[in-house]
Amino acid sequence: MDRLPPIHQKYKLYNGVKPLRIDHFNMFSSNVDASVVFYNEMGFRVTEYTEDPETGKLWAAWMHRKGGVHDVAFTNGFGPRLHHSAFWVPTPLNIIDLLDLMATTGYVSNIERGPGRHGISNAFFLYVRDPDGHRIEIYCSDYQTVDPDLEPIKWDLKDPQRQTLWGAAAPKSWFEEGSVFDGAEPVDAVLKAQPIIAP
């Protein structure tokens, strides 16, 4: 790739939500336990996870290498598929500005979920769909995980604050729709448990 100069202080170039970096990727995995083992072997650590109480299997896991809540996350489902790509912004006000912009420029129907605050990660979020239908998260206000003794936080699959600290459940599309990876054939999830879904 061509190396480009940094633009993080060239504010005149910023438009819209003003993302400053790619933060993380979340993927549907047909076997979250196996995905976690694979990424553990590459030095990733689990910061938060959701476990199915009946089987003890992982329903979702958030993993990091750089000291944030996650660089990669896995959600139980038909996979492998991309659930979302996330971009970091400095403050929740950036997200509110984006909502106002989308609402007044003909893109309100591209808002899928939010704004809200996740229980997992404590992040303030907004999920939108790009013109091709891919899910994008605009993300800020999570926490640091640089302490090597940090214990992973366990969440109950049926805890409504897991998805959104304020209690709003995710829409059905959240658990069913994802972007396919070229050359990867998705398979059904091993775990059949289901979290709370908005009506």
Tab-separated table of C-alpha atoms in Angstrom:
chain	number	residue	atom	x	y	z
A	1	MET	CA	0.000	0.000	0.000
A	2	ASP	CA	1.076	3.546	-0.557
A	3	ARG	CA	2.065	5.230	2.712
A	4	LEU	CA	0.038	8.379	3.328
A	5	PRO	CA	0.829	11.268	5.684
A	6	PRO	CA	-1.168	11.502	8.935
A	7	ILE	CA	-4.241	13.732	8.792
A	8	HIS	CA	-5.485	13.569	12.405
A	9	GLN	CA	-4.822	17.317	12.883
A	10	LYS	CA	-5.996	18.474	9.448
A	11	TYR	CA	-9.423	19.427	10.729
A	12	LYS	CA	-10.468	21.236	7.542
A	13	LEU	CA	-10.627	17.795	5.868
A	14	TYR	CA	-13.128	16.374	8.357
A	15	ASN	CA	-16.739	15.999	7.323
A	16	GLY	CA	-19.726	14.261	8.881
A	17	VAL	CA	-18.990	12.277	12.027
A	18	LYS	CA	-15.203	12.911	11.953
A	19	PRO	CA	-13.872	9.398	12.694
A	20	LEU	CA	-10.266	9.379	13.907
A	21	ARG	CA	-9.454	5.666	13.574
A	22	ILE	CA	-10.782	2.206	12.938
A	23	ASP	CA	-11.442	0.772	16.397
A	24	HIS	CA	-12.533	-2.855	16.017
A	25	PHE	CA	-14.253	-5.547	13.986
A	26	ASN	CA	-17.083	-7.796	15.175
A	27	MET	CA	-17.747	-11.066	13.391
A	28	PHE	CA	-20.424	-13.722	13.511
A	29	SER	CA	-18.800	-17.012	14.465
A	30	SER	CA	-20.395	-20.438	14.251
A	31	ASN	CA	-18.220	-21.479	17.226
A	32	VAL	CA	-17.195	-18.612	19.512
A	33	ASP	CA	-15.192	-20.902	21.829
A	34	ALA	CA	-13.013	-22.039	18.892
A	35	SER	CA	-12.567	-18.442	17.671
A	36	VAL	CA	-11.400	-17.358	21.133
A	37	VAL	CA	-8.884	-20.218	21.341
A	38	PHE	CA	-7.483	-19.302	17.906
A	39	TYR	CA	-7.092	-15.609	18.790
A	40	ASN	CA	-5.670	-16.442	22.261
A	41	GLU	CA	-2.845	-18.231	20.469
A	42	MET	CA	-2.030	-14.948	18.677
A	43	GLY	CA	-1.832	-13.018	21.957
A	44	PHE	CA	-5.357	-11.608	22.202
A	45	ARG	CA	-7.028	-11.520	25.638
A	46	VAL	CA	-10.715	-11.642	26.521
A	47	THR	CA	-12.015	-8.523	28.271
A	48	GLU	CA	-15.754	-9.311	28.395
A	49	TYR	CA	-17.848	-12.298	27.420
A	50	THR	CA	-21.352	-13.710	27.383
A	51	GLU	CA	-21.787	-17.326	28.398
A	52	ASP	CA	-24.813	-19.536	27.833
A	53	PRO	CA	-25.785	-20.657	31.366
A	54	GLU	CA	-27.200	-23.986	30.161
A	55	THR	CA	-24.154	-25.219	28.212
A	56	GLY	CA	-21.288	-23.111	29.579
A	57	LYS	CA	-20.362	-22.254	25.978
A	58	LEU	CA	-19.477	-18.738	24.884
A	59	TRP	CA	-22.208	-16.812	23.086
A	60	ALA	CA	-19.970	-13.798	22.474
A	61	ALA	CA	-16.475	-12.578	23.374
A	62	TRP	CA	-14.592	-9.277	23.172
A	63	MET	CA	-10.804	-9.538	22.743
A	64	HIS	CA	-7.949	-7.050	22.580
A	65	ARG	CA	-4.233	-6.639	21.979
A	66	LYS	CA	-3.807	-2.848	22.075
A	67	GLY	CA	-5.289	-2.059	25.499
A	68	GLY	CA	-8.833	-1.065	24.586
A	69	VAL	CA	-11.927	-3.119	25.311
A	70	HIS	CA	-11.607	-4.947	22.008
A	71	ASP	CA	-9.867	-5.065	18.678
A	72	VAL	CA	-11.977	-8.019	17.600
A	73	ALA	CA	-15.226	-9.501	18.872
A	74	PHE	CA	-17.161	-12.650	18.069
A	75	THR	CA	-20.924	-13.066	18.193
A	76	ASN	CA	-22.631	-16.450	17.969
A	77	GLY	CA	-24.344	-16.942	14.630
A	78	PHE	CA	-24.272	-18.100	11.037
A	79	GLY	CA	-20.642	-17.481	10.196
A	80	PRO	CA	-18.035	-16.520	9.482
A	81	ARG	CA	-19.573	-13.198	8.482
A	82	LEU	CA	-18.746	-9.601	9.337
A	83	HIS	CA	-21.170	-8.190	11.879
A	84	HIS	CA	-19.737	-4.657	11.836
A	85	SER	CA	-16.704	-2.443	11.481
A	86	ALA	CA	-16.323	0.252	14.126
A	87	PHE	CA	-14.857	3.734	13.899
A	88	TRP	CA	-13.796	5.715	16.970
A	89	VAL	CA	-14.827	9.334	17.484
A	90	PRO	CA	-13.759	11.644	20.333
A	91	THR	CA	-17.120	12.288	22.027
A	92	PRO	CA	-20.813	11.359	22.018
A	93	LEU	CA	-21.466	14.808	20.541
A	94	ASN	CA	-19.878	13.621	17.286
A	95	ILE	CA	-22.508	10.876	17.167
A	96	ILE	CA	-25.336	13.300	17.915
A	97	ASP	CA	-24.083	15.596	15.134
A	98	LEU	CA	-24.121	12.625	12.740
A	99	LEU	CA	-27.689	11.758	13.738
A	100	ASP	CA	-28.811	15.333	13.033
A	101	LEU	CA	-26.994	15.277	9.707
A	102	MET	CA	-28.514	11.923	8.672
A	103	ALA	CA	-31.990	13.002	9.762
A	104	THR	CA	-31.871	16.132	7.616
A	105	THR	CA	-30.149	14.807	4.474
A	106	GLY	CA	-32.323	11.819	3.596
A	107	TYR	CA	-30.425	9.081	5.453
A	108	VAL	CA	-32.572	8.560	8.549
A	109	SER	CA	-33.562	5.081	7.308
A	110	ASN	CA	-29.865	4.078	7.378
A	111	ILE	CA	-29.866	4.322	11.190
A	112	GLU	CA	-30.203	0.747	12.469
A	113	ARG	CA	-29.649	1.038	16.204
A	114	GLY	CA	-28.909	3.690	18.779
A	115	PRO	CA	-27.758	6.012	19.977
A	116	GLY	CA	-27.126	4.199	23.209
A	117	ARG	CA	-24.561	2.975	25.687
A	118	HIS	CA	-23.504	-0.654	25.688
A	119	GLY	CA	-23.332	-2.525	28.974
A	120	ILE	CA	-20.490	-4.508	27.482
A	121	SER	CA	-17.598	-2.080	26.861
A	122	ASN	CA	-19.495	0.921	28.331
A	123	ALA	CA	-19.212	2.505	24.877
A	124	PHE	CA	-21.545	5.142	23.507
A	125	PHE	CA	-22.659	3.872	20.087
A	126	LEU	CA	-24.604	4.329	16.899
A	127	TYR	CA	-25.042	1.694	14.182
A	128	VAL	CA	-25.711	2.754	10.622
A	129	ARG	CA	-25.845	0.935	7.292
A	130	ASP	CA	-23.666	2.124	4.443
A	131	PRO	CA	-25.116	2.333	0.905
A	132	ASP	CA	-24.167	-1.331	0.287
A	133	GLY	CA	-25.945	-2.468	3.463
A	134	HIS	CA	-22.840	-3.134	5.585
A	135	ARG	CA	-23.200	-2.318	9.296
A	136	ILE	CA	-20.907	0.380	10.698
A	137	GLU	CA	-20.598	1.339	14.339
A	138	ILE	CA	-19.622	4.840	15.421
A	139	TYR	CA	-18.061	4.338	18.835
A	140	CYS	CA	-16.568	6.230	21.810
A	141	SER	CA	-16.265	6.348	25.614
A	142	ASP	CA	-15.083	2.795	26.298
A	143	TYR	CA	-12.369	1.982	28.858
A	144	GLN	CA	-8.717	0.909	28.918
A	145	THR	CA	-7.615	-2.674	29.619
A	146	VAL	CA	-3.851	-2.294	29.952
A	147	ASP	CA	-3.664	-3.954	33.399
A	148	PRO	CA	-2.396	-7.519	32.751
A	149	ASP	CA	-4.303	-8.708	35.849
A	150	LEU	CA	-7.642	-7.460	34.535
A	151	GLU	CA	-10.242	-10.202	34.947
A	152	PRO	CA	-12.717	-10.688	32.063
A	153	ILE	CA	-16.237	-9.500	32.842
A	154	LYS	CA	-18.934	-12.165	32.494
A	155	TRP	CA	-22.431	-11.254	31.257
A	156	ASP	CA	-25.640	-13.251	31.376
A	157	LEU	CA	-27.197	-13.858	27.955
A	158	LYS	CA	-30.609	-12.690	29.184
A	159	ASP	CA	-29.385	-9.534	30.947
A	160	PRO	CA	-30.992	-6.603	29.061
A	161	GLN	CA	-28.180	-4.290	30.164
A	162	ARG	CA	-25.652	-6.494	28.378
A	163	GLN	CA	-26.683	-5.105	24.995
A	164	THR	CA	-27.588	-1.612	26.127
A	165	LEU	CA	-26.881	-0.277	29.587
A	166	TRP	CA	-30.176	1.634	29.380
A	167	GLY	CA	-32.095	-1.591	28.690
A	168	ALA	CA	-33.149	-1.282	25.027
A	169	ALA	CA	-32.976	-4.620	23.200
A	170	ALA	CA	-31.302	-4.964	19.800
A	171	PRO	CA	-33.447	-5.416	16.673
A	172	LYS	CA	-33.860	-8.805	14.988
A	173	SER	CA	-31.621	-7.695	12.086
A	174	TRP	CA	-28.808	-7.414	14.629
A	175	PHE	CA	-28.707	-11.193	15.087
A	176	GLU	CA	-29.427	-12.240	11.508
A	177	GLU	CA	-27.816	-9.867	9.017
A	178	GLY	CA	-24.099	-9.729	8.265
A	179	SER	CA	-21.675	-9.248	5.391
A	180	VAL	CA	-20.143	-12.332	3.794
A	181	PHE	CA	-16.406	-12.794	3.380
A	182	ASP	CA	-15.248	-13.623	-0.117
A	183	GLY	CA	-14.245	-17.278	-0.267
A	184	ALA	CA	-15.643	-18.212	3.168
A	185	GLU	CA	-18.705	-20.451	3.306
A	186	PRO	CA	-20.784	-19.623	6.433
A	187	VAL	CA	-22.190	-22.491	8.505
A	188	ASP	CA	-24.871	-22.662	11.191
A	189	ALA	CA	-23.898	-21.836	14.756
A	190	VAL	CA	-23.093	-24.710	17.107
A	191	LEU	CA	-24.810	-22.910	20.002
A	192	LYS	CA	-28.557	-22.420	19.598
A	193	ALA	CA	-29.111	-20.021	22.559
A	194	GLN	CA	-30.804	-16.679	21.902
A	195	PRO	CA	-30.514	-13.329	23.716
A	196	ILE	CA	-33.305	-10.797	24.183
A	197	ILE	CA	-34.592	-9.399	20.864
A	198	ALA	CA	-36.609	-6.201	20.423
A	199	PRO	CA	-40.207	-6.790	19.245
